[in-house]
PDB file of C-alpha atoms in Angstrom:
ATOM      1  CA  MET O 270       7.624  19.534   3.654  1.00  0.00           C
ATOM      2  CA  THR O 271       8.949  16.688   5.682  1.00  0.00           C
ATOM      3  CA  PRO O 272      11.064  14.262   3.735  1.00  0.00           C
ATOM      4  CA  ILE O 273       9.822  10.351   3.145  1.00  0.00           C
ATOM      5  CA  ILE O 274      12.578   7.650   3.425  1.00  0.00           C
ATOM      6  CA  TRP O 275      11.560   4.550   1.290  1.00  0.00           C
ATOM      7  CA  ARG O 276      12.375   1.016   2.602  1.00  0.00           C
ATOM      8  CA  ASP O 277      10.999  -2.305   2.193  1.00  0.00           C
ATOM      9  CA  ALA O 278       8.471  -3.057   4.706  1.00  0.00           C
ATOM     10  CA  ASP O 279       9.077  -6.292   6.772  1.00  0.00           C
ATOM     11  CA  VAL O 280       6.510  -8.511   9.234  1.00  0.00           C
ATOM     12  CA  GLY O 281       6.657  -5.784  11.903  1.00  0.00           C
ATOM     13  CA  ASP O 282       5.579  -3.278   9.856  1.00  0.00           C
ATOM     14  CA  ALA O 283       2.157  -4.792   9.624  1.00  0.00           C
ATOM     15  CA  GLU O 284       0.256  -2.794  11.958  1.00  0.00           C
ATOM     16  CA  ALA O 285       1.719   0.399  10.553  1.00  0.00           C
ATOM     17  CA  LEU O 286       0.747  -0.626   6.934  1.00  0.00           C
ATOM     18  CA  ALA O 287      -2.701  -1.485   8.164  1.00  0.00           C
ATOM     19  CA  TYR O 288      -3.180   1.872   9.725  1.00  0.00           C
ATOM     20  CA  LEU O 289      -2.212   4.171   6.665  1.00  0.00           C
ATOM     21  CA  GLY O 290      -3.904   1.841   4.177  1.00  0.00           C
ATOM     22  CA  ALA O 291      -7.262   2.669   6.312  1.00  0.00           C
ATOM     23  CA  ALA O 292      -6.476   5.968   6.290  1.00  0.00           C
ATOM     24  CA  THR O 293      -5.459   6.475   2.583  1.00  0.00           C
ATOM     25  CA  PHE O 294      -8.321   4.406   1.243  1.00  0.00           C
ATOM     26  CA  MET O 295     -10.904   6.488   3.388  1.00  0.00           C
ATOM     27  CA  ALA O 296      -9.554   9.754   2.439  1.00  0.00           C
ATOM     28  CA  THR O 297      -9.407   8.801  -1.553  1.00  0.00           C
ATOM     29  CA  PHE O 298     -13.032   6.620  -1.417  1.00  0.00           C
ATOM     30  CA  ALA O 299     -14.913   8.123   1.388  1.00  0.00           C
ATOM     31  CA  PHE O 300     -16.903  10.468  -0.578  1.00  0.00           C
ATOM     32  CA  ASP O 301     -18.351   7.989  -2.984  1.00  0.00           C
ATOM     33  CA  HIS O 302     -18.436   4.428  -0.609  1.00  0.00           C
ATOM     34  CA  PRO O 303     -21.210   3.671   1.763  1.00  0.00           C
ATOM     35  CA  GLY O 304     -20.217   3.786   5.435  1.00  0.00           C
ATOM     36  CA  GLN O 305     -20.671  -0.005   6.478  1.00  0.00           C
ATOM     37  CA  PRO O 306     -19.776  -1.544   3.449  1.00  0.00           C
ATOM     38  CA  MET O 307     -16.161   0.557   3.377  1.00  0.00           C
ATOM     39  CA  ILE O 308     -15.752  -0.779   6.992  1.00  0.00           C
ATOM     40  CA  GLU O 309     -15.837  -4.269   6.153  1.00  0.00           C
ATOM     41  CA  HIS O 310     -13.279  -3.931   3.121  1.00  0.00           C
ATOM     42  CA  LEU O 311     -11.054  -2.186   5.604  1.00  0.00           C
ATOM     43  CA  ARG O 312     -11.202  -4.886   8.374  1.00  0.00           C
ATOM     44  CA  GLN O 313     -10.346  -7.422   5.569  1.00  0.00           C
ATOM     45  CA  GLU O 314      -8.288  -6.153   3.061  1.00  0.00           C
ATOM     46  CA  HIS O 315      -6.693  -3.195   5.435  1.00  0.00           C
ATOM     47  CA  SER O 316      -6.068  -5.532   8.631  1.00  0.00           C
ATOM     48  CA  ALA O 317      -2.730  -5.969  10.149  1.00  0.00           C
ATOM     49  CA  GLU O 318      -3.538  -9.687   9.491  1.00  0.00           C
ATOM     50  CA  TYR O 319      -3.598  -8.793   5.555  1.00  0.00           C
ATOM     51  CA  TYR O 320      -0.352  -7.402   5.381  1.00  0.00           C
ATOM     52  CA  ALA O 321       1.470  -9.610   7.814  1.00  0.00           C
ATOM     53  CA  GLN O 322       0.478 -12.501   5.584  1.00  0.00           C
ATOM     54  CA  ALA O 323       1.714 -10.334   2.277  1.00  0.00           C
ATOM     55  CA  LEU O 324       4.949  -9.627   4.151  1.00  0.00           C
ATOM     56  CA  ARG O 325       5.406 -13.483   4.680  1.00  0.00           C
ATOM     57  CA  ASP O 326       4.985 -14.343   0.840  1.00  0.00           C
ATOM     58  CA  PRO O 327       8.215 -13.555  -0.785  1.00  0.00           C
ATOM     59  CA  ALA O 328       6.420 -13.000  -4.432  1.00  0.00           C
ATOM     60  CA  ASN O 329       5.136  -9.680  -2.499  1.00  0.00           C
ATOM     61  CA  ASP O 330       7.320  -6.153  -2.324  1.00  0.00           C
ATOM     62  CA  ILE O 331       5.812  -3.201  -0.033  1.00  0.00           C
ATOM     63  CA  LEU O 332       7.996  -0.024  -0.401  1.00  0.00           C
ATOM     64  CA  MET O 333       7.022   1.709   2.729  1.00  0.00           C
ATOM     65  CA  GLY O 334       7.720   5.515   3.020  1.00  0.00           C
ATOM     66  CA  GLU O 335       8.275   7.115   6.331  1.00  0.00           C
ATOM     67  CA  THR O 336       9.122  10.881   7.963  1.00  0.00           C
ATOM     68  CA  PRO O 337      12.651  10.763   9.919  1.00  0.00           C
ATOM     69  CA  LEU O 338      10.945  10.301  12.793  1.00  0.00           C
ATOM     70  CA  GLY O 339       9.183   6.923  11.805  1.00  0.00           C
ATOM     71  CA  ALA O 340       5.701   8.110  10.949  1.00  0.00           C
ATOM     72  CA  PRO O 341       4.498   6.153   7.837  1.00  0.00           C
ATOM     73  CA  VAL O 342       3.192   8.275   5.180  1.00  0.00           C
ATOM     74  CA  GLY O 343       3.100   6.131   1.714  1.00  0.00           C
ATOM     75  CA  TYR O 344       3.676   2.728   0.376  1.00  0.00           C
ATOM     76  CA  ALA O 345       3.140   0.536  -2.642  1.00  0.00           C
ATOM     77  CA  MET O 346       2.494  -2.979  -2.946  1.00  0.00           C
ATOM     78  CA  ILE O 347       3.634  -5.064  -5.593  1.00  0.00           C
ATOM     79  CA  THR O 348       2.591  -8.417  -6.392  1.00  0.00           C
ATOM     80  CA  PRO O 349       2.028 -11.622  -8.630  1.00  0.00           C
ATOM     81  CA  ALA O 350      -0.708 -10.337 -11.424  1.00  0.00           C
ATOM     82  CA  ALA O 351      -3.763 -11.538  -9.956  1.00  0.00           C
ATOM     83  CA  HIS O 352      -6.292 -11.436 -13.111  1.00  0.00           C
ATOM     84  CA  PRO O 353      -5.702 -14.771 -14.549  1.00  0.00           C
ATOM     85  CA  ALA O 354      -5.270 -13.486 -18.151  1.00  0.00           C
ATOM     86  CA  LEU O 355      -2.160 -11.595 -17.041  1.00  0.00           C
ATOM     87  CA  GLN O 356      -0.958 -14.648 -15.020  1.00  0.00           C
ATOM     88  CA  GLN O 357       2.383 -14.740 -17.294  1.00  0.00           C
ATOM     89  CA  ASP O 358       5.771 -15.655 -16.416  1.00  0.00           C
ATOM     90  CA  CYS O 359       7.451 -12.376 -14.666  1.00  0.00           C
ATOM     91  CA  ASP O 360       3.798 -10.422 -14.832  1.00  0.00           C
ATOM     92  CA  ILE O 361       3.559  -8.291 -11.838  1.00  0.00           C
ATOM     93  CA  GLU O 362       0.669  -5.835 -10.640  1.00  0.00           C
ATOM     94  CA  LEU O 363       0.853  -2.830  -8.368  1.00  0.00           C
ATOM     95  CA  LYS O 364      -1.785  -3.659  -6.149  1.00  0.00           C
ATOM     96  CA  ARG O 365      -1.447  -0.381  -4.254  1.00  0.00           C
ATOM     97  CA  ILE O 366      -0.218   2.735  -4.425  1.00  0.00           C
ATOM     98  CA  TYR O 367      -1.067   5.501  -1.519  1.00  0.00           C
ATOM     99  CA  LEU O 368       0.469   8.230  -0.059  1.00  0.00           C
ATOM    100  CA  LEU O 369      -1.172  10.602   2.259  1.00  0.00           C
ATOM    101  CA  GLY O 370      -2.253  13.834   1.236  1.00  0.00           C
ATOM    102  CA  PRO O 371       0.266  16.477   2.524  1.00  0.00           C
ATOM    103  CA  TRP O 372       3.112  14.585   1.012  1.00  0.00           C
ATOM    104  CA  GLN O 373       1.300  14.419  -2.405  1.00  0.00           C
ATOM    105  CA  GLY O 374       1.963  17.213  -5.382  1.00  0.00           C
ATOM    106  CA  SER O 375       5.878  17.826  -4.706  1.00  0.00           C
ATOM    107  CA  GLY O 376       7.022  14.865  -6.618  1.00  0.00           C
ATOM    108  CA  ASN O 377       6.868  11.947  -3.784  1.00  0.00           C
ATOM    109  CA  GLY O 378       4.583   9.892  -6.153  1.00  0.00           C
ATOM    110  CA  LYS O 379       7.049  10.083  -8.788  1.00  0.00           C
ATOM    111  CA  GLY O 380       9.792   9.029  -6.701  1.00  0.00           C
ATOM    112  CA  LEU O 381       7.695   6.165  -5.460  1.00  0.00           C
ATOM    113  CA  LEU O 382       6.971   5.026  -8.736  1.00  0.00           C
ATOM    114  CA  GLU O 383      10.719   5.291  -9.877  1.00  0.00           C
ATOM    115  CA  LEU O 384      11.038   2.947  -6.931  1.00  0.00           C
ATOM    116  CA  VAL O 385       8.320   0.661  -7.994  1.00  0.00           C
ATOM    117  CA  PHE O 386      10.250   0.276 -11.801  1.00  0.00           C
ATOM    118  CA  ALA O 387      13.696  -0.870  -9.959  1.00  0.00           C
ATOM    119  CA  VAL O 388      11.609  -3.379  -7.990  1.00  0.00           C
ATOM    120  CA  ALA O 389       9.891  -4.511 -11.128  1.00  0.00           C
TER     121      ALA O 389
END
């Protein structure tokens, strides 16, 4: 299996994250979500603009995984807690954690979670 190199994403990664977010979301949820609403969700929640804005906010952290050739294959997005009942000092939310299928099942998810805990 091609290894994953994990790093902090920056604003220049917004487009790659948009493609990766859309691809992983569709692969995970296409079986039970109607087509057009899914496309609208992707347009709003997985656009390059969405990720650029998130990356500009210092309260957010996005860890991005790439192959040695720089192809994006996974990411985790850590944000302040969004639910009002959870908005206490130092609370965070693991908003997204996605990994393309070929990189699943070989310990990469565990490695990513360990990085998330280190950031948290």
